[in-house]
mmCIF file of C-alpha atoms in Angstrom:
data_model
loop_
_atom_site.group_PDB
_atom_site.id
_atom_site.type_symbol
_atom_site.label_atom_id
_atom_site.label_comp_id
_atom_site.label_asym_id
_atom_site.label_seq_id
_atom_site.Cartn_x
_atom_site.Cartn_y
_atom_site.Cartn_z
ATOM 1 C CA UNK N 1416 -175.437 -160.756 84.478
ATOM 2 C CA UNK N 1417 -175.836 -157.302 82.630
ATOM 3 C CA UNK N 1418 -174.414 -156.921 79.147
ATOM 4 C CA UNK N 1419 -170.894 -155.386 79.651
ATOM 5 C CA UNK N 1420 -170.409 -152.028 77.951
ATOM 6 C CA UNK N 1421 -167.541 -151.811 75.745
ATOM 7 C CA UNK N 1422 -165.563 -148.680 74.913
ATOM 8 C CA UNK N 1423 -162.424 -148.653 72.733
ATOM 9 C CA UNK N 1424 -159.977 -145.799 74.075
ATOM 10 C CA UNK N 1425 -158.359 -144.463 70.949
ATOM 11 C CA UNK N 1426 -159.449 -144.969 67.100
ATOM 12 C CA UNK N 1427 -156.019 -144.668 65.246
ATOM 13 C CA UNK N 1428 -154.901 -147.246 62.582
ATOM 14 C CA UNK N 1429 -154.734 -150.358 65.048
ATOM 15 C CA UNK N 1430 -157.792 -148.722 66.935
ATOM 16 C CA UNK N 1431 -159.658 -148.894 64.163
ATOM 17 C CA UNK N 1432 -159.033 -152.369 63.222
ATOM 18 C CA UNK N 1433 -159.575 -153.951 66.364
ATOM 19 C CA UNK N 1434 -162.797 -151.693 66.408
ATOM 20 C CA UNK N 1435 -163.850 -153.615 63.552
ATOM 21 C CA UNK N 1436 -163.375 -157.337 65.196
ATOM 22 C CA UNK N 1437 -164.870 -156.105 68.473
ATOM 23 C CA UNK N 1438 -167.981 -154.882 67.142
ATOM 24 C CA UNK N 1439 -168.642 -157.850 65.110
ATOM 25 C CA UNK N 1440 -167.904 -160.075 68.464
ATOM 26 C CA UNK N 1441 -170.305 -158.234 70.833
ATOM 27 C CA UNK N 1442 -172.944 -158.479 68.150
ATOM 28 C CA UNK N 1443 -172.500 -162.431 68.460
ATOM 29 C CA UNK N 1444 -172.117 -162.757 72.507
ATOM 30 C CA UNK N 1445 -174.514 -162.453 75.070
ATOM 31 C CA UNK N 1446 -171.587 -160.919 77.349
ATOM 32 C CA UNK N 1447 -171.337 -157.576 75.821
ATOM 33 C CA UNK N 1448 -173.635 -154.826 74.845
ATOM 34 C CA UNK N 1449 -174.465 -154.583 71.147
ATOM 35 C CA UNK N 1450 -173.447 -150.748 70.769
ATOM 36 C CA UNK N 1451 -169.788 -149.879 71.687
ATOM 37 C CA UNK N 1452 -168.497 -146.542 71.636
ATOM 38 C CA UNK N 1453 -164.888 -145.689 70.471
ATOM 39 C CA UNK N 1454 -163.488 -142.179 71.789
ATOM 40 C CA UNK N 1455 -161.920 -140.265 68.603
ATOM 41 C CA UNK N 1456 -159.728 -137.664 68.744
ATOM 42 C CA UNK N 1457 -161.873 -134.827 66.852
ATOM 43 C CA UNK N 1458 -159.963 -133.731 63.313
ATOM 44 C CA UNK N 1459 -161.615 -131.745 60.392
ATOM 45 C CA UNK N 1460 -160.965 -134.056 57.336
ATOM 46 C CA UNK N 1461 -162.310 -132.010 53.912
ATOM 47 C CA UNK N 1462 -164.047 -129.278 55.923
ATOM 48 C CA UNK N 1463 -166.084 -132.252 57.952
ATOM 49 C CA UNK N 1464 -165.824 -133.414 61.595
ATOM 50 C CA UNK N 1465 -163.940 -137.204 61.993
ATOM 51 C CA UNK N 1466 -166.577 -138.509 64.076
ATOM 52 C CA UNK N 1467 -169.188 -137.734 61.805
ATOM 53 C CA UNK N 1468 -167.509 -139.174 58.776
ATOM 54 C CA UNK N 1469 -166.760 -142.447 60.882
ATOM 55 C CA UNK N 1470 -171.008 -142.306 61.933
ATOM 56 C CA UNK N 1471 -171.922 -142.055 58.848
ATOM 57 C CA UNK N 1472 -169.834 -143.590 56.689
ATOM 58 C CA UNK N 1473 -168.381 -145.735 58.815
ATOM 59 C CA UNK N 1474 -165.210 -145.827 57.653
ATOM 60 C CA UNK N 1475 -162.100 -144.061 59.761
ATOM 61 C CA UNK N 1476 -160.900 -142.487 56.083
ATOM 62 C CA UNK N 1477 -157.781 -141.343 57.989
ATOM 63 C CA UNK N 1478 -156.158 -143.715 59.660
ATOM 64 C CA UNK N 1479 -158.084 -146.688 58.199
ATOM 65 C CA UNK N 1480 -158.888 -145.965 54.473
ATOM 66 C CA UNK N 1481 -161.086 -148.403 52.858
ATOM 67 C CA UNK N 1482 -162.584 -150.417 55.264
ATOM 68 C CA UNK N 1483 -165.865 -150.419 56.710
ATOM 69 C CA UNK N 1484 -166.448 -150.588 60.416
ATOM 70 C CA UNK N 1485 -169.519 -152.440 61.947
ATOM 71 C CA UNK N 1486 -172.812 -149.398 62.593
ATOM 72 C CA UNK N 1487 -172.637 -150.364 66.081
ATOM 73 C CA UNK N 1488 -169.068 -148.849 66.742
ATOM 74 C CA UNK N 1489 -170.444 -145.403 67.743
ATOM 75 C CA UNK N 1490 -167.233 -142.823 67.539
ATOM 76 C CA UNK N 1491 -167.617 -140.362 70.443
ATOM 77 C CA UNK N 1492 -165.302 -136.638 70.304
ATOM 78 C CA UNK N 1493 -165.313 -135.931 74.318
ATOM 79 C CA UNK N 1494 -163.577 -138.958 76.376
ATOM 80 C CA UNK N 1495 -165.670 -138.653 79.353
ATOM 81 C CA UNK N 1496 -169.276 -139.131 77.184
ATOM 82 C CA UNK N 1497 -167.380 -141.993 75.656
ATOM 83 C CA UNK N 1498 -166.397 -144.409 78.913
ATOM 84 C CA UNK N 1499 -169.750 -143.137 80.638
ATOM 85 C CA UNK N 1500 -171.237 -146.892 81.584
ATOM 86 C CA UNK N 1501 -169.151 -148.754 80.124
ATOM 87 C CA UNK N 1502 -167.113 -151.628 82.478
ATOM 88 C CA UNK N 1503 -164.775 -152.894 79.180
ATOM 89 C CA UNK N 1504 -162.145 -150.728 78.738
ATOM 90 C CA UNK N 1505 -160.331 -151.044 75.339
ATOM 91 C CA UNK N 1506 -157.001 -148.760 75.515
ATOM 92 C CA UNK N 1507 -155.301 -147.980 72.165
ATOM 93 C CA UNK N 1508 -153.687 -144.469 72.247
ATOM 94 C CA UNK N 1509 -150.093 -143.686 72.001
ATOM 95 C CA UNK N 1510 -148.250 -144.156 75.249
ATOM 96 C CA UNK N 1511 -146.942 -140.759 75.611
ATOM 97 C CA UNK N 1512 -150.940 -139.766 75.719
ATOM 98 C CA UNK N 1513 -151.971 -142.125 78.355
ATOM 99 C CA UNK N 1514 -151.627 -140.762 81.620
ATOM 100 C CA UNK N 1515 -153.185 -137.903 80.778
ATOM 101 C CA UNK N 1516 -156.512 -139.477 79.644
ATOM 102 C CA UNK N 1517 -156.278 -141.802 82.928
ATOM 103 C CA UNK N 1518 -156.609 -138.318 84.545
ATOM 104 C CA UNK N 1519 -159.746 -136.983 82.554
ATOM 105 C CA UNK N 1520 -161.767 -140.415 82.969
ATOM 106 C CA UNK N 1521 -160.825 -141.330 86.391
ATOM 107 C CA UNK N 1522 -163.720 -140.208 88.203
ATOM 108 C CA UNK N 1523 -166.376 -141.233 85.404
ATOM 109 C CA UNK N 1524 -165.607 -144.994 86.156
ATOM 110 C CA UNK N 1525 -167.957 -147.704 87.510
ATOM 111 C CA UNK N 1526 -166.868 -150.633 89.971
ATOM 112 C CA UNK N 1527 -165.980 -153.496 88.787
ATOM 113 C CA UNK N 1528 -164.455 -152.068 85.284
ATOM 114 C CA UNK N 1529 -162.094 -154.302 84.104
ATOM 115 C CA UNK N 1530 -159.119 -152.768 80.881
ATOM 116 C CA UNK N 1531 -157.216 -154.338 78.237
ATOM 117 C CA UNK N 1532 -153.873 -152.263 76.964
ATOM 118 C CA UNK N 1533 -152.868 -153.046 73.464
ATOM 119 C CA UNK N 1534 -150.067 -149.614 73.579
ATOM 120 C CA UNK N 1535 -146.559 -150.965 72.650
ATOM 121 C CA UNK N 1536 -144.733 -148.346 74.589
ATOM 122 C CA UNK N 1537 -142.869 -147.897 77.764
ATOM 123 C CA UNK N 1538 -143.481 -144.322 79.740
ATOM 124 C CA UNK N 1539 -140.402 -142.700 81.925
ATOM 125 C CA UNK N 1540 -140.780 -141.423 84.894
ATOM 126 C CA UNK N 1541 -139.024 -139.838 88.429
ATOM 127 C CA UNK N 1542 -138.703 -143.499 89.459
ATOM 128 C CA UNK N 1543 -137.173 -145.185 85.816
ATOM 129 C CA UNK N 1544 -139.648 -146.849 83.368
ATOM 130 C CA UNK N 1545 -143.109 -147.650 83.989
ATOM 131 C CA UNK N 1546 -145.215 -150.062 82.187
ATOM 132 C CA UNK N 1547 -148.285 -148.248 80.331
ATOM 133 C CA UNK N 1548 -150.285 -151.121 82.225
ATOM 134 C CA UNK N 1549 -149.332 -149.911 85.623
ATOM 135 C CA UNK N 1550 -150.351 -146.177 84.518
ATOM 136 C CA UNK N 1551 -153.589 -147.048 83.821
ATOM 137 C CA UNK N 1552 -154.065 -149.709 86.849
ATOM 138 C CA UNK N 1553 -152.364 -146.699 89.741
ATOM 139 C CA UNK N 1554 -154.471 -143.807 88.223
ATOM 140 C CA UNK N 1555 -158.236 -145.856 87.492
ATOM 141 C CA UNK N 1556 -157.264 -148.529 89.972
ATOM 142 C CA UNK N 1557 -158.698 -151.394 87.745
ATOM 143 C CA UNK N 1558 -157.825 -155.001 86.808
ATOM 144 C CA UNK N 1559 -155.290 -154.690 83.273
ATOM 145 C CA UNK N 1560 -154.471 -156.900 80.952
ATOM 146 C CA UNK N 1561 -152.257 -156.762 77.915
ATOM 147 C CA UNK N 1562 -152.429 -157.432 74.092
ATOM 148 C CA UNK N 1563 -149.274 -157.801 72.044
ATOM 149 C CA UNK N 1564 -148.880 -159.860 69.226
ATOM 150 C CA UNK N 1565 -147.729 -159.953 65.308
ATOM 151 C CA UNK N 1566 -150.262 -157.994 64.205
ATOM 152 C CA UNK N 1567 -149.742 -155.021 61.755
ATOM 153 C CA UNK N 1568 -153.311 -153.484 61.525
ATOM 154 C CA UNK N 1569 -153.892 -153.494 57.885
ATOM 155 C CA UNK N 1570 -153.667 -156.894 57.736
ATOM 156 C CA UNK N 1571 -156.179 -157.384 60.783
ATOM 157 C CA UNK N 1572 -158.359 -155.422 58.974
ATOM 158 C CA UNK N 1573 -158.225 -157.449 55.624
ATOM 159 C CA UNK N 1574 -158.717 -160.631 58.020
ATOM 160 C CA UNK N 1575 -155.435 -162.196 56.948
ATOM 161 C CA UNK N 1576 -155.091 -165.152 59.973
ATOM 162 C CA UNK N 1577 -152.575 -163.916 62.951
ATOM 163 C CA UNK N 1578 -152.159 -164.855 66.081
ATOM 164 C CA UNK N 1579 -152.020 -162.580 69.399
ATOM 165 C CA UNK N 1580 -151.108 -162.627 72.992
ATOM 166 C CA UNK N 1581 -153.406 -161.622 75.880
ATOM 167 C CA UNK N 1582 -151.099 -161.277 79.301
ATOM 168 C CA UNK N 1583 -153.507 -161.114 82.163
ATOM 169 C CA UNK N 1584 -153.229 -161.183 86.006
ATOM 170 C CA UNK N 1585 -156.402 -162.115 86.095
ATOM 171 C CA UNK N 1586 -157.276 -165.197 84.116
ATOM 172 C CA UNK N 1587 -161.328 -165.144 84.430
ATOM 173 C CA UNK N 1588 -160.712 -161.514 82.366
ATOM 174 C CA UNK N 1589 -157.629 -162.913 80.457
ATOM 175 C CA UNK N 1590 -160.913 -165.225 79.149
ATOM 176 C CA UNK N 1591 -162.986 -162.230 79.098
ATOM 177 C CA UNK N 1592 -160.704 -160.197 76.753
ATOM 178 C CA UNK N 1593 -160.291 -163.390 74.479
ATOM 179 C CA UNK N 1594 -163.999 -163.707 73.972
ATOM 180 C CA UNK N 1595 -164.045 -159.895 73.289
ATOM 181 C CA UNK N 1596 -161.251 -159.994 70.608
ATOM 182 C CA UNK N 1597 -160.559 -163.709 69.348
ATOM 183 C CA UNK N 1598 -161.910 -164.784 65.730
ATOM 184 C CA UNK N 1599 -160.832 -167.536 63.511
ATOM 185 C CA UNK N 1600 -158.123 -165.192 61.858
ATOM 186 C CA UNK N 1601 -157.351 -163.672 65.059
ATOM 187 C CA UNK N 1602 -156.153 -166.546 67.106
ATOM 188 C CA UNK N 1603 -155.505 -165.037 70.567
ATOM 189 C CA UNK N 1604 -153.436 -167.443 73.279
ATOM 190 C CA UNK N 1605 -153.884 -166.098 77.151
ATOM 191 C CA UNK N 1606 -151.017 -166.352 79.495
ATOM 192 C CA UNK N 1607 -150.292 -165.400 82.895
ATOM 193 C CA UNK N 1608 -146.983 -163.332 82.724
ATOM 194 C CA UNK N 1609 -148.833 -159.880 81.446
ATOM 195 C CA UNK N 1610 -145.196 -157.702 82.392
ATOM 196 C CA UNK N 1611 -142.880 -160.093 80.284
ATOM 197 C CA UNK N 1612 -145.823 -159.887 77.226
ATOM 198 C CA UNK N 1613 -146.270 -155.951 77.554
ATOM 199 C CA UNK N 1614 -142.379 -155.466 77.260
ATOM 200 C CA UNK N 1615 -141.866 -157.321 74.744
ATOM 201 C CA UNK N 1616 -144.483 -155.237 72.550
ATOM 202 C CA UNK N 1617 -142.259 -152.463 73.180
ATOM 203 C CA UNK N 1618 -138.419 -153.232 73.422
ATOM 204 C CA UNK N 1619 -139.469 -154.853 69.251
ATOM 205 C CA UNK N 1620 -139.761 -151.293 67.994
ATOM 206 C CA UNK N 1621 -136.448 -150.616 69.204
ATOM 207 C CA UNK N 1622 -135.353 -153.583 66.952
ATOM 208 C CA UNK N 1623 -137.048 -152.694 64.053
ATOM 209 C CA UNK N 1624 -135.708 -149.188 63.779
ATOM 210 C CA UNK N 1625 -131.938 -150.732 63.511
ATOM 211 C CA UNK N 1626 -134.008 -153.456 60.615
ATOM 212 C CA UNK N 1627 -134.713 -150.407 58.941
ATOM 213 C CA UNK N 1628 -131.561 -148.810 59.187
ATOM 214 C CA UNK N 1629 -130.142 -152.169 57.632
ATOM 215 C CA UNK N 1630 -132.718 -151.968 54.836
ATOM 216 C CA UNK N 1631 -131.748 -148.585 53.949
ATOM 217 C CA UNK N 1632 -127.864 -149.861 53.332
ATOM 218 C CA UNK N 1633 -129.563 -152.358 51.550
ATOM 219 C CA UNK N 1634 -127.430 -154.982 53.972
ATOM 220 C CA UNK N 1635 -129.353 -158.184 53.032
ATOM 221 C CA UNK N 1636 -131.459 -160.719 55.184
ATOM 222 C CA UNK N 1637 -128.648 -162.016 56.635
ATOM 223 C CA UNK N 1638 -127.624 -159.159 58.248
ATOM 224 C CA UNK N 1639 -131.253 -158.258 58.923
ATOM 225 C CA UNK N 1640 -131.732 -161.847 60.629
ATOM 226 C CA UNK N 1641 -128.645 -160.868 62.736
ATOM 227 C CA UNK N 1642 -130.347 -157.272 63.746
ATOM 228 C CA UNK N 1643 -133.298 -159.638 64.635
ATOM 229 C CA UNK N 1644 -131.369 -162.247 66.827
ATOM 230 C CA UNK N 1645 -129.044 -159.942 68.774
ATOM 231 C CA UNK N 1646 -131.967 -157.806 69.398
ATOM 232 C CA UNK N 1647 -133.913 -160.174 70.669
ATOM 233 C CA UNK N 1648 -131.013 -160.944 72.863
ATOM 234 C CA UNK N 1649 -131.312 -157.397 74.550
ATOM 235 C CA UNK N 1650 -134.572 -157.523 74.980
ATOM 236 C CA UNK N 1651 -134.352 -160.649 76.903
ATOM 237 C CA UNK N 1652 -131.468 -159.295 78.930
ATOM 238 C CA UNK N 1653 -133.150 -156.125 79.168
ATOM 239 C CA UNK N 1654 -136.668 -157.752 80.626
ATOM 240 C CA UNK N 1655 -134.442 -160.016 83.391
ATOM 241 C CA UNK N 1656 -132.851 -156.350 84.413
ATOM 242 C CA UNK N 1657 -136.384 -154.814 84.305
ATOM 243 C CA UNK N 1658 -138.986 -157.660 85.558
ATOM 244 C CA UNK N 1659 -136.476 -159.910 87.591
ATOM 245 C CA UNK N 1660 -137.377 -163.209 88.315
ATOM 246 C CA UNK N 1661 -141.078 -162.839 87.216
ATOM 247 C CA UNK N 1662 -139.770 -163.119 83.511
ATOM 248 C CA UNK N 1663 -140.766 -165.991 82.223
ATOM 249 C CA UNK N 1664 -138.714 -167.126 79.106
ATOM 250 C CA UNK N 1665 -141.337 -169.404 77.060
ATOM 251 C CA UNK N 1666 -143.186 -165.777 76.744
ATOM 252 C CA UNK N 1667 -141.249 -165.343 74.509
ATOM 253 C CA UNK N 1668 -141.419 -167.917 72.006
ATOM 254 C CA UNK N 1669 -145.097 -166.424 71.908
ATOM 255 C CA UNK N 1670 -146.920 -164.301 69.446
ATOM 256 C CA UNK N 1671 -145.537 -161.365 71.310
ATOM 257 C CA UNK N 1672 -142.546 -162.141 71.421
ATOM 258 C CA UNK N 1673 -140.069 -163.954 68.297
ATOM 259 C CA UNK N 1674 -143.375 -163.392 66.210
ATOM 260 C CA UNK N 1675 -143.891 -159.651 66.837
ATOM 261 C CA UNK N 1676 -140.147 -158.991 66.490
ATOM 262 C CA UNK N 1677 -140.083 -160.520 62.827
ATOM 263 C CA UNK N 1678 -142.940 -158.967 61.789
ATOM 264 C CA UNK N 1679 -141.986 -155.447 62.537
ATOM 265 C CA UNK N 1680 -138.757 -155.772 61.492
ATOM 266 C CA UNK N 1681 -140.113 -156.452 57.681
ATOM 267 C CA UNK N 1682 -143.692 -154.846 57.576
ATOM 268 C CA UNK N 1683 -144.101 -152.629 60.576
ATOM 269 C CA UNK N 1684 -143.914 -148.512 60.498
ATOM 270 C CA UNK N 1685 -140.510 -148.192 63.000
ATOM 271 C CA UNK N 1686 -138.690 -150.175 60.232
ATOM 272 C CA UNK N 1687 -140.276 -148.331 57.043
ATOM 273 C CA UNK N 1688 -139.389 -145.293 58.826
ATOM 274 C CA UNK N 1689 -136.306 -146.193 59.736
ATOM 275 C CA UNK N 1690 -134.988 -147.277 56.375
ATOM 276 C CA UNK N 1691 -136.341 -143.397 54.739
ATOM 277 C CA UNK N 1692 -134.204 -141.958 57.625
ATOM 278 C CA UNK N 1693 -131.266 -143.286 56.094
ATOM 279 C CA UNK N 1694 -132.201 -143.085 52.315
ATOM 280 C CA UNK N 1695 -133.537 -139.248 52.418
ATOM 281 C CA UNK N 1696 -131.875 -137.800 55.679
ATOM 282 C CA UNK N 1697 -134.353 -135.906 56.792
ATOM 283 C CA UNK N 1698 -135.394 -136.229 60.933
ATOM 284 C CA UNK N 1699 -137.563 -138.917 62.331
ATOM 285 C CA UNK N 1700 -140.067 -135.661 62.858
ATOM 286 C CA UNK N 1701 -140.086 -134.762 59.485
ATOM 287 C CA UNK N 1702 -140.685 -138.497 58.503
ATOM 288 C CA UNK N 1703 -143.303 -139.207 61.054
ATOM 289 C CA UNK N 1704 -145.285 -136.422 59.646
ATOM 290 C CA UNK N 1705 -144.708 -137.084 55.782
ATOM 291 C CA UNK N 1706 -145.401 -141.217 56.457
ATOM 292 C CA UNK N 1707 -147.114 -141.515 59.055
ATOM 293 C CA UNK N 1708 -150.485 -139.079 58.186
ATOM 294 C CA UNK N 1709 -149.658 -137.341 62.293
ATOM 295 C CA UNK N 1710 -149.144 -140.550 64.131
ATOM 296 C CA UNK N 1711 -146.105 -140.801 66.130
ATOM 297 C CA UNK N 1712 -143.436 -143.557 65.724
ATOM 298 C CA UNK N 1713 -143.467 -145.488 69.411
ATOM 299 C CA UNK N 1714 -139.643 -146.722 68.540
ATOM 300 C CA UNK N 1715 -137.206 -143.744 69.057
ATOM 301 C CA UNK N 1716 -138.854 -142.906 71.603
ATOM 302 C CA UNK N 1717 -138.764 -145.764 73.757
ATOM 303 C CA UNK N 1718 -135.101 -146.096 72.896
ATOM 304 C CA UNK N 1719 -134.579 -142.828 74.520
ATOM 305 C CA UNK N 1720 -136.788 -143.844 77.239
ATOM 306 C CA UNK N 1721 -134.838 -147.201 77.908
ATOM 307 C CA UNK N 1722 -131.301 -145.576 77.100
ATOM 308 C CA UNK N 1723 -131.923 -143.488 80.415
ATOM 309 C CA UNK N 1724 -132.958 -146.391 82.285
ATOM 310 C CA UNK N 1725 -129.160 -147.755 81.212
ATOM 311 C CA UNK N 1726 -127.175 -144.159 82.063
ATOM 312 C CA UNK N 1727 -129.129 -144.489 85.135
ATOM 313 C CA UNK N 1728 -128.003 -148.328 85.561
ATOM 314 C CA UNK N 1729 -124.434 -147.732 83.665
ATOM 315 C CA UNK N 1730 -124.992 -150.703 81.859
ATOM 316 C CA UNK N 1731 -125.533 -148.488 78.520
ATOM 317 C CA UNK N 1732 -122.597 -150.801 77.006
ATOM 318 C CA UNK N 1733 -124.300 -153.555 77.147
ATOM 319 C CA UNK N 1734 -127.080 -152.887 75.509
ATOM 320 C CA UNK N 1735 -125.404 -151.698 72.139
ATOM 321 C CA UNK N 1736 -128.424 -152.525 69.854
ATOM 322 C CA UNK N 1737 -130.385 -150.402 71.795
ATOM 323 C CA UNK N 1738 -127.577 -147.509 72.492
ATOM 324 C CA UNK N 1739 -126.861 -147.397 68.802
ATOM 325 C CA UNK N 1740 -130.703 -146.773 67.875
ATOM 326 C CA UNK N 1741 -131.649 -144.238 70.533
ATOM 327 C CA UNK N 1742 -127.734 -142.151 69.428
ATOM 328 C CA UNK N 1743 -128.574 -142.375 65.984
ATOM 329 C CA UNK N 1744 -132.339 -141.320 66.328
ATOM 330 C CA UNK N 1745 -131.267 -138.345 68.937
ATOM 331 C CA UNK N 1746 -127.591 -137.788 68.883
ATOM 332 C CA UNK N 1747 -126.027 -137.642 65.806
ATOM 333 C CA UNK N 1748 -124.359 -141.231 65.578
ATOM 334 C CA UNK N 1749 -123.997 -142.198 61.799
ATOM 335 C CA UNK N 1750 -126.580 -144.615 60.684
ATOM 336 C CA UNK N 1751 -124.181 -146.601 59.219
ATOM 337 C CA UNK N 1752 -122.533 -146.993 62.376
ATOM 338 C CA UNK N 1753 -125.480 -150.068 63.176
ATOM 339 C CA UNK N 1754 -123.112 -152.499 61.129
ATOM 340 C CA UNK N 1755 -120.307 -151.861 63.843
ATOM 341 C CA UNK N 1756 -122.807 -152.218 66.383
ATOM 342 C CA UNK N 1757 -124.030 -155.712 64.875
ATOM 343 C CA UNK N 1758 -119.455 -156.428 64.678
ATOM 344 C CA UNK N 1759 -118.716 -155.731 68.069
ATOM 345 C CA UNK N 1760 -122.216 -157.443 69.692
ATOM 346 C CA UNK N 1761 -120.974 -159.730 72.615
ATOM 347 C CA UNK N 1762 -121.476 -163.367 71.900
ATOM 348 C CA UNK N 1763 -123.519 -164.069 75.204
ATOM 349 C CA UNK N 1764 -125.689 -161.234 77.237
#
């Protein structure tokens, strides 16, 4: 079999840290092609282009100060000279930017391309929510599988062991994906419930906005561990409304899952965010572009994306956690207002 071409869809923080695993893997399998491109976003950074900095340097000095990325990841400006031959798709963008870029690449696609979505996000629609997955699989009409796991990029990049979860549909390129990503510090389990694992990487950031609401009342682990277990509680509750039977409940005892959800709610950006919102009050906006060198928090806006869903549904009451977030993020609900949420939290969802 030809050498699969690999091209990694995005090159932010986490796109640049997974860049650096997968071009060390190719280099070591027969399966891939040694050169993989990764489509940047062109920025001037100190009067010089981002792509050139990254092929020269290699180093992504914005969104990944500090460490080096393998010569062979080749960082590509124009999307459709980027995924030109290559039958690995690697998607990392925000979720808000994805349909759009299905759009520009669809007809610049092979057969037999296979994609991997490691977006936490959820995308509304005419029709309620959509899964970023099931974007990218309607518009390029490819196999998808997911990666979600506890894994804030910095510490992928230093190599600090984590584990990850691949969801696939597919389980010959669940195994595919693996070989692609997997290394001894990033320990990468493949299961066959891809919806339950993609959801699950987005309801958390929901969760870890009200963390960091509690850590800017300086509330204490215990309430924090409360935040943690009711939210997880919703996002159960909220998958079974979503997903129906298909939900399979030891997904969550995965990396994705419980894992994902603790580690956000103490290291991730939604809660560090969060917790400025209520010690400065200034607006998420103003925070995302102060903290966050442009990026966009995925969090406040996938509350406001599931809090329709719930109007929609009237079942907004009982999903408080997640009312509470998206009316304090968008509506002007006191922050503080999370501890009556946490009060008042039915027992049993």
């Amino acid at each position: 079999m030809p050498a699969k071409k690999v091209c990694i869809v995005g090159s932010g923080n986490w796109g640049s840290a997974i860049a650096k695993i997968i071009g060390h893997n190719v280099r070591a399998s027969n399966r891939f092609d040694p050169v993989v491109n990764m489509w940047v976003y062109e920025e001037m950074i100190d009067g010089r282009k981002l792509t050139e900095i990254i092929n020269t340097e290699h180093e992504n000095v914005k969104y990944l100060p500090n460490h080096k990325l393998p010569a062979n990841v080749v960082a590509i400006p124009e999307l459709v000279d980027a995924v030109k031959g290559a039958k690995v798709l690697v998607f990392v963008v925000p979720h808000q930017f994805i349909a759009k870029l299905c759009d520009q690449m669809k007809n610049h696609l092979g057969e037999g391309t296979i994609g991997i979505s490691l977006i936490k996000g959820i995308s509304e629609g005419p029709d309620g929510l959509k899964l970023v997955s099931d974007i990218i699989r309607e518009k390029l009409e490819l196999d998808v599988s997911v990666l979600m796991g506890a894994n804030i990029a910095n510490e992928v990049a230093e190599e600090k062991f984590c584990e990850s979860t691949i969801g696939a549909r597919n389980e010959a390129n669940g195994q595919i994906f693996k070989e692609l990503l997997q290394t001894p510090n990033f320990r990468i389990t493949v299961v066959m419930d891809s919806d339950t694992v993609e959801l699950c990487g987005a309801l958390k950031n929901i969760v870890a906005v009200a963390a960091g609401f509690s850590d800017g009342f300086g509330l204490g682990d215990n309430t924090k561990a409360a935040v943690i277990r009711l939210g997880m509680m919703e996002m159960v509750a909220f998958a079974r409304l979503f997903l129906g039977e298909s939900v399979c409940s030891e997904t969550f005892l995965e990396s994705c899952g419980v894992a994902d959800l603790i580690t956000t709610c103490y290291g991730g950006r939604n809660r560090r965010v969060a917790e400025a919102f209520v010690k400065t009050s200034k607006s998420i906006t103003e925070l995302e572009a102060e903290m966050l060198n442009g990026q966009k928090l995925q969090g406040p806006q996938t509350s406001a994306d599931v809090y329709n869903v719930l109007q929609k549904k009237d079942m907004v009451n009982k999903f408080p956690l997640f009312a509470a977030v998206y009316q304090i993020c968008f509506e002007g609900r006191l922050a503080k207002e999370i501890i009556t949420c946490l009060q008042n939290h039915p027992e049993h969802m």
